[in-house]
Short mmCIF file of C-alpha atoms and ligand atoms in Angstrom, two decimals:
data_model
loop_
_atom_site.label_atom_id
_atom_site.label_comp_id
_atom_site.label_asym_id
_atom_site.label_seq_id
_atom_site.Cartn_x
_atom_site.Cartn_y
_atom_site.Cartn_z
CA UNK A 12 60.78 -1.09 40.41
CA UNK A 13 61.80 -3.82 38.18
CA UNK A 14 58.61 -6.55 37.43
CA UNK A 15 59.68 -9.58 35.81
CA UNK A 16 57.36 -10.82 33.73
CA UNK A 17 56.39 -13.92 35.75
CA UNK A 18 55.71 -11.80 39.32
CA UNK A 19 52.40 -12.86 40.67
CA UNK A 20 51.04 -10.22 43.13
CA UNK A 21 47.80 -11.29 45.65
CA UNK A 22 45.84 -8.95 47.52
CA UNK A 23 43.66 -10.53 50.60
CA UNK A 24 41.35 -8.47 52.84
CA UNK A 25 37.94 -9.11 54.32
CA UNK A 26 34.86 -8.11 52.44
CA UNK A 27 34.27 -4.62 52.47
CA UNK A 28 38.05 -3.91 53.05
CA UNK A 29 38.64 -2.31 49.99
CA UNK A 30 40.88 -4.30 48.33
CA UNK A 31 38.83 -4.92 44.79
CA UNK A 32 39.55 -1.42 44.64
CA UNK A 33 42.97 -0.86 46.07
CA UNK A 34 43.30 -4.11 43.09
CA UNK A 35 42.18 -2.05 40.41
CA UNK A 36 44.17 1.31 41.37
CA UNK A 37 47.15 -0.59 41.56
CA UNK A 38 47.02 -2.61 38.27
CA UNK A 39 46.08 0.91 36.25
CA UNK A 40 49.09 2.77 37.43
CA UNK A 41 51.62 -0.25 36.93
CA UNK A 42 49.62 -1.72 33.87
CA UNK A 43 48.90 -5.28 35.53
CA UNK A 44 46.14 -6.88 34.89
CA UNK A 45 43.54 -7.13 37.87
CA UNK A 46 41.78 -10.84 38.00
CA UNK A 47 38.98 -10.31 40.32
CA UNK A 48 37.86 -14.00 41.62
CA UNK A 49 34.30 -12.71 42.94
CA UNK A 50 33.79 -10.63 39.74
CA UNK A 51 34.23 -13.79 37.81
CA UNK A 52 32.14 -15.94 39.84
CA UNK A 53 29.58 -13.18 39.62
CA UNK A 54 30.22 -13.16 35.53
CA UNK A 55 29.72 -16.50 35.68
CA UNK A 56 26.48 -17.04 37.18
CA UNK A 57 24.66 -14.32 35.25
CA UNK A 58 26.04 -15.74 32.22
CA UNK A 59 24.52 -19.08 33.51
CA UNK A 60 27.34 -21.38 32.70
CA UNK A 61 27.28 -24.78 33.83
CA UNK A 62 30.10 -23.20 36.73
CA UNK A 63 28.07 -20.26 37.51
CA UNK A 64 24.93 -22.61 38.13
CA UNK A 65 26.92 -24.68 40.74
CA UNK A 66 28.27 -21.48 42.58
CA UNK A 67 25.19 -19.69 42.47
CA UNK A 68 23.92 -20.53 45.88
CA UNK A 69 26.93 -20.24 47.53
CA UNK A 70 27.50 -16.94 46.21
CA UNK A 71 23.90 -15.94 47.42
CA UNK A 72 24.28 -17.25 50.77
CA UNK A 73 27.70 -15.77 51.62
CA UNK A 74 29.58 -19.29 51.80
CA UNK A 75 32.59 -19.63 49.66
CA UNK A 76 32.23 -21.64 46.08
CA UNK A 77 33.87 -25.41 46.73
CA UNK A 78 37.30 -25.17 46.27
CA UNK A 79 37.88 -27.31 42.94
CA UNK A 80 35.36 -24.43 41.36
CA UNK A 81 37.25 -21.52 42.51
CA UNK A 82 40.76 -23.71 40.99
CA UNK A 83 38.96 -24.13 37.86
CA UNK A 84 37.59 -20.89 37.58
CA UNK A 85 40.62 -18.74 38.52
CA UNK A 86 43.44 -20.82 37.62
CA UNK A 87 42.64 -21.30 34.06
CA UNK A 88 42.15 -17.63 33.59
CA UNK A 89 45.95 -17.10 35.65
CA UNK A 90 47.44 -20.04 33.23
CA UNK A 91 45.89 -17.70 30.62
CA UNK A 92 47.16 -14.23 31.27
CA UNK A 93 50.47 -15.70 32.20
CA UNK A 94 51.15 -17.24 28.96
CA UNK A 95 50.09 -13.73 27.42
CA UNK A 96 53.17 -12.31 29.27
CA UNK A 97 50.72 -10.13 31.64
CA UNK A 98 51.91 -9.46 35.19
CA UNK A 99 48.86 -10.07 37.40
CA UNK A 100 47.41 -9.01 40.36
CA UNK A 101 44.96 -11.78 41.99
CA UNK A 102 41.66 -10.22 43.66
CA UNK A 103 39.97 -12.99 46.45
CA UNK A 104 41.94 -15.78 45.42
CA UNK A 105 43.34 -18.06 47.06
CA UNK A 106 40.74 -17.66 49.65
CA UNK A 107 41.44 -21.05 51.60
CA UNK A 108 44.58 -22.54 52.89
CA UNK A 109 43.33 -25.18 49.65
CA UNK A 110 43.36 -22.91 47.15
CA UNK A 111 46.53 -21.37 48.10
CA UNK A 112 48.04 -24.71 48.39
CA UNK A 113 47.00 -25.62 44.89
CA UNK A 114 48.28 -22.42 43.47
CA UNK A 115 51.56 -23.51 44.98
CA UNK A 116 51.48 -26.43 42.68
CA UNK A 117 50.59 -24.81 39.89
CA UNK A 118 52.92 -22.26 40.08
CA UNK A 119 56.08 -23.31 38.57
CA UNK A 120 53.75 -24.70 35.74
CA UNK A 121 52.69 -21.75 34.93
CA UNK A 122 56.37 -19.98 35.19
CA UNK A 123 55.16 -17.63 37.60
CA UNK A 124 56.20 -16.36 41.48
CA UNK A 125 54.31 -14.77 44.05
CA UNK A 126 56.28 -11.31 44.85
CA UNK A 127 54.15 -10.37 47.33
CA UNK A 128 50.54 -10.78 49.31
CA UNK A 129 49.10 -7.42 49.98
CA UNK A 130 46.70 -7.67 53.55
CA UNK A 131 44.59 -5.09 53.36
CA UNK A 132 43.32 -4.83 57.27
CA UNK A 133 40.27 -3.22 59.08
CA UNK A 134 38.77 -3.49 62.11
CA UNK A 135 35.71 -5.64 62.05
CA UNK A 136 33.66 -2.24 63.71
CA UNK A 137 34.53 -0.44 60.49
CA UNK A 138 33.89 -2.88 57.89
CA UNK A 139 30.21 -3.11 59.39
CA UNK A 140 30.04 0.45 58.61
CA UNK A 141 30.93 0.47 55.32
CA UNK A 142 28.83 -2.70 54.07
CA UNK A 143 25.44 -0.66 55.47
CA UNK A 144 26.65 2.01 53.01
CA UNK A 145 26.98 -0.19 50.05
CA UNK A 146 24.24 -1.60 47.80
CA UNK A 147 25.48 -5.49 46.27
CA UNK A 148 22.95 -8.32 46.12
CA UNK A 149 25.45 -10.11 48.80
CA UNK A 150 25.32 -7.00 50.80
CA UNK A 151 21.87 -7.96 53.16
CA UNK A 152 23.29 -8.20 56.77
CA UNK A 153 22.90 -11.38 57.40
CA UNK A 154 24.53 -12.29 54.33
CA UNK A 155 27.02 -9.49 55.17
CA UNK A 156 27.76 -11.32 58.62
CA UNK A 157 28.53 -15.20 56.98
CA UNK A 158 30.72 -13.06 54.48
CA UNK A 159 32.83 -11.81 57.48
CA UNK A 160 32.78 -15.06 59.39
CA UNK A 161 34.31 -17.13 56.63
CA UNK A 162 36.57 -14.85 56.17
CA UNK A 163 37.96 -14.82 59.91
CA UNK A 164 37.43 -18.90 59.88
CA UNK A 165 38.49 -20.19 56.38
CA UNK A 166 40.67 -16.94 54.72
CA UNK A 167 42.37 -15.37 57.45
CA UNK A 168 44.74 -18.57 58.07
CA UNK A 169 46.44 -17.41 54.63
CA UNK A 170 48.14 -14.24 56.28
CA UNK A 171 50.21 -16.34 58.22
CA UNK A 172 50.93 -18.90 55.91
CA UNK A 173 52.66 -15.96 53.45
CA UNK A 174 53.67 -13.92 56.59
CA UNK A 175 55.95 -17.05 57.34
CA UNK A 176 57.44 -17.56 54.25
CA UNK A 177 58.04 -13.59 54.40
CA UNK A 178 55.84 -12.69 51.20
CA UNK A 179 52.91 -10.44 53.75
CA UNK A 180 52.68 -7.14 53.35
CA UNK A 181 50.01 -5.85 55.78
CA UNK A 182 48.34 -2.59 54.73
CA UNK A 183 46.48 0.30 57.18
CA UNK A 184 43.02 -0.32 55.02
CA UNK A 185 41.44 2.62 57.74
CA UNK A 186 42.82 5.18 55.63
CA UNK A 187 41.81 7.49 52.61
CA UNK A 188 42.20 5.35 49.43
CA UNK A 189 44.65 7.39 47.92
CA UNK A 190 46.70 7.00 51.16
CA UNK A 191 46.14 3.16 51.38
CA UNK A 192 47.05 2.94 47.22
CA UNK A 193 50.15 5.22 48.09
CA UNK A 194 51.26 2.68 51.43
CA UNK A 195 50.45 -0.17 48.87
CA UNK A 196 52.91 1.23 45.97
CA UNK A 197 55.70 2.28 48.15
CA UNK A 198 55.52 -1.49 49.80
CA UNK A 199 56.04 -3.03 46.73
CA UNK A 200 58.78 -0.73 45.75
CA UNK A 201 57.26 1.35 43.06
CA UNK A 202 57.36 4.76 42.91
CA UNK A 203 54.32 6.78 42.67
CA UNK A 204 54.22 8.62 38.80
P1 LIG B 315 34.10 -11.06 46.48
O1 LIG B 315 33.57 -10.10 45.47
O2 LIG B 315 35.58 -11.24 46.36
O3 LIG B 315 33.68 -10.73 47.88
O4 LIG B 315 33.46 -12.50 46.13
C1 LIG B 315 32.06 -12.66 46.08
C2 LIG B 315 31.69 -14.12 46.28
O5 LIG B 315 32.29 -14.93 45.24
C3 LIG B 315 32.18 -14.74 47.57
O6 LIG B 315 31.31 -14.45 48.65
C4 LIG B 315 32.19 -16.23 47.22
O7 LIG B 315 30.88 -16.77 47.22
C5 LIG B 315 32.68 -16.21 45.78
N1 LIG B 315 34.16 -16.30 45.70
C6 LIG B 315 35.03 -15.34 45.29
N2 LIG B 315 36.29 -15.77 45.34
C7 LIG B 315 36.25 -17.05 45.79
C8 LIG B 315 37.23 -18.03 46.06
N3 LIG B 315 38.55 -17.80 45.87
N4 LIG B 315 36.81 -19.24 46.52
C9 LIG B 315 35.52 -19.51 46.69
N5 LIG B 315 34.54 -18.62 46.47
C10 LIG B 315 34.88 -17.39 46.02
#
């Protein structure tokens, strides 16, 4: 698999699809770095900057932060990491047809390309499962059920908008993680060490 150094990879899934994890997996064995967008929001407010006070109740309530935080936030960290040569892979950003459309702008700024979206998918009866097994602050079920609904009403748009520009590569999520990290590598072309 050849990376250049400016290859931007983005992984999108619902909550409780897996993907922070599939993220991680897949950055260790090709030695990307992972840029998580929730674990920086959550950094953010328990550090109490003046960004993680203004996302704090959205985070709490299950709503996505206002767009020009989640630019701010993850951009500048992207712009960073990109000028240190790293190959990244983006965790929960963009997460709006906004964000992605900003990233778009940004892009060539930041002499990077998208290679590919990875959409991690499961079945809406599955990822109820798996959130009553988990044990996050955001995890109560009512919070659990806004989480899912913006995802179906404000993310989900973004799989076709890189499925028609032919950068989607959609992912069985409903499968042992070691399968779904093995159907992720082979997608991108890399071959398993
Ligand atoms: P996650 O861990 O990816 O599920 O993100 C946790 C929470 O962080 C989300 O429920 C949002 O409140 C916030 N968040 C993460 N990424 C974004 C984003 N790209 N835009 C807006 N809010 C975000």
């Amino acid at each position: 698999m050849v990376v250049h150094p400016h290859d931007l990879y983005i992984m999108v899934g619902p909550p409780n699809s897996g993907k922070g994890t599939q993220a991680h997996l897949i950055a260790d064995e090709l030695g990307f770095v992972h840029l998580s967008s929730g674990k920086a929001f959550r950094d953010a407010v328990e550090s109490g900057t003046q960004l993680g006070c203004m996302a704090r109740s959205y985070l709490e309530a299950g709503e996505l932060a206002p767009d020009p935080l989640a630019i701010d936030l993850i951009l500048d960290r992207l712009r960073e990491l990109a000028v240190g040569g790293d190959t990244t892979i983006l965790d929960g950003f963009p997460r709006s047809l906004q964000q992605a459309e900003e990233l778009d702008r940004r892009l060539v700024e930041m002499g990077l390309r998208i290679r590919a979206v990875v959409s991690i998918e499961v079945s809406e009866n599955e990822l109820l499962r798996r959130a009553a097994d988990r044990g996050r602050a955001d995890d109560r079920p009512e919070v659990v059920s806004r989480r899912l609904g913006v995802y179906w009403d404000i993310t989900s748009p973004l799989i076709d908008f890189y499925r028609q520009r032919g950068q989607l590569i959609q992912i069985n999520g409903e499968q042992p993680v070691d399968a779904v990290t093995r159907d992720i590598l082979a997608a991108v072309g890399a071959r398993i060490r």
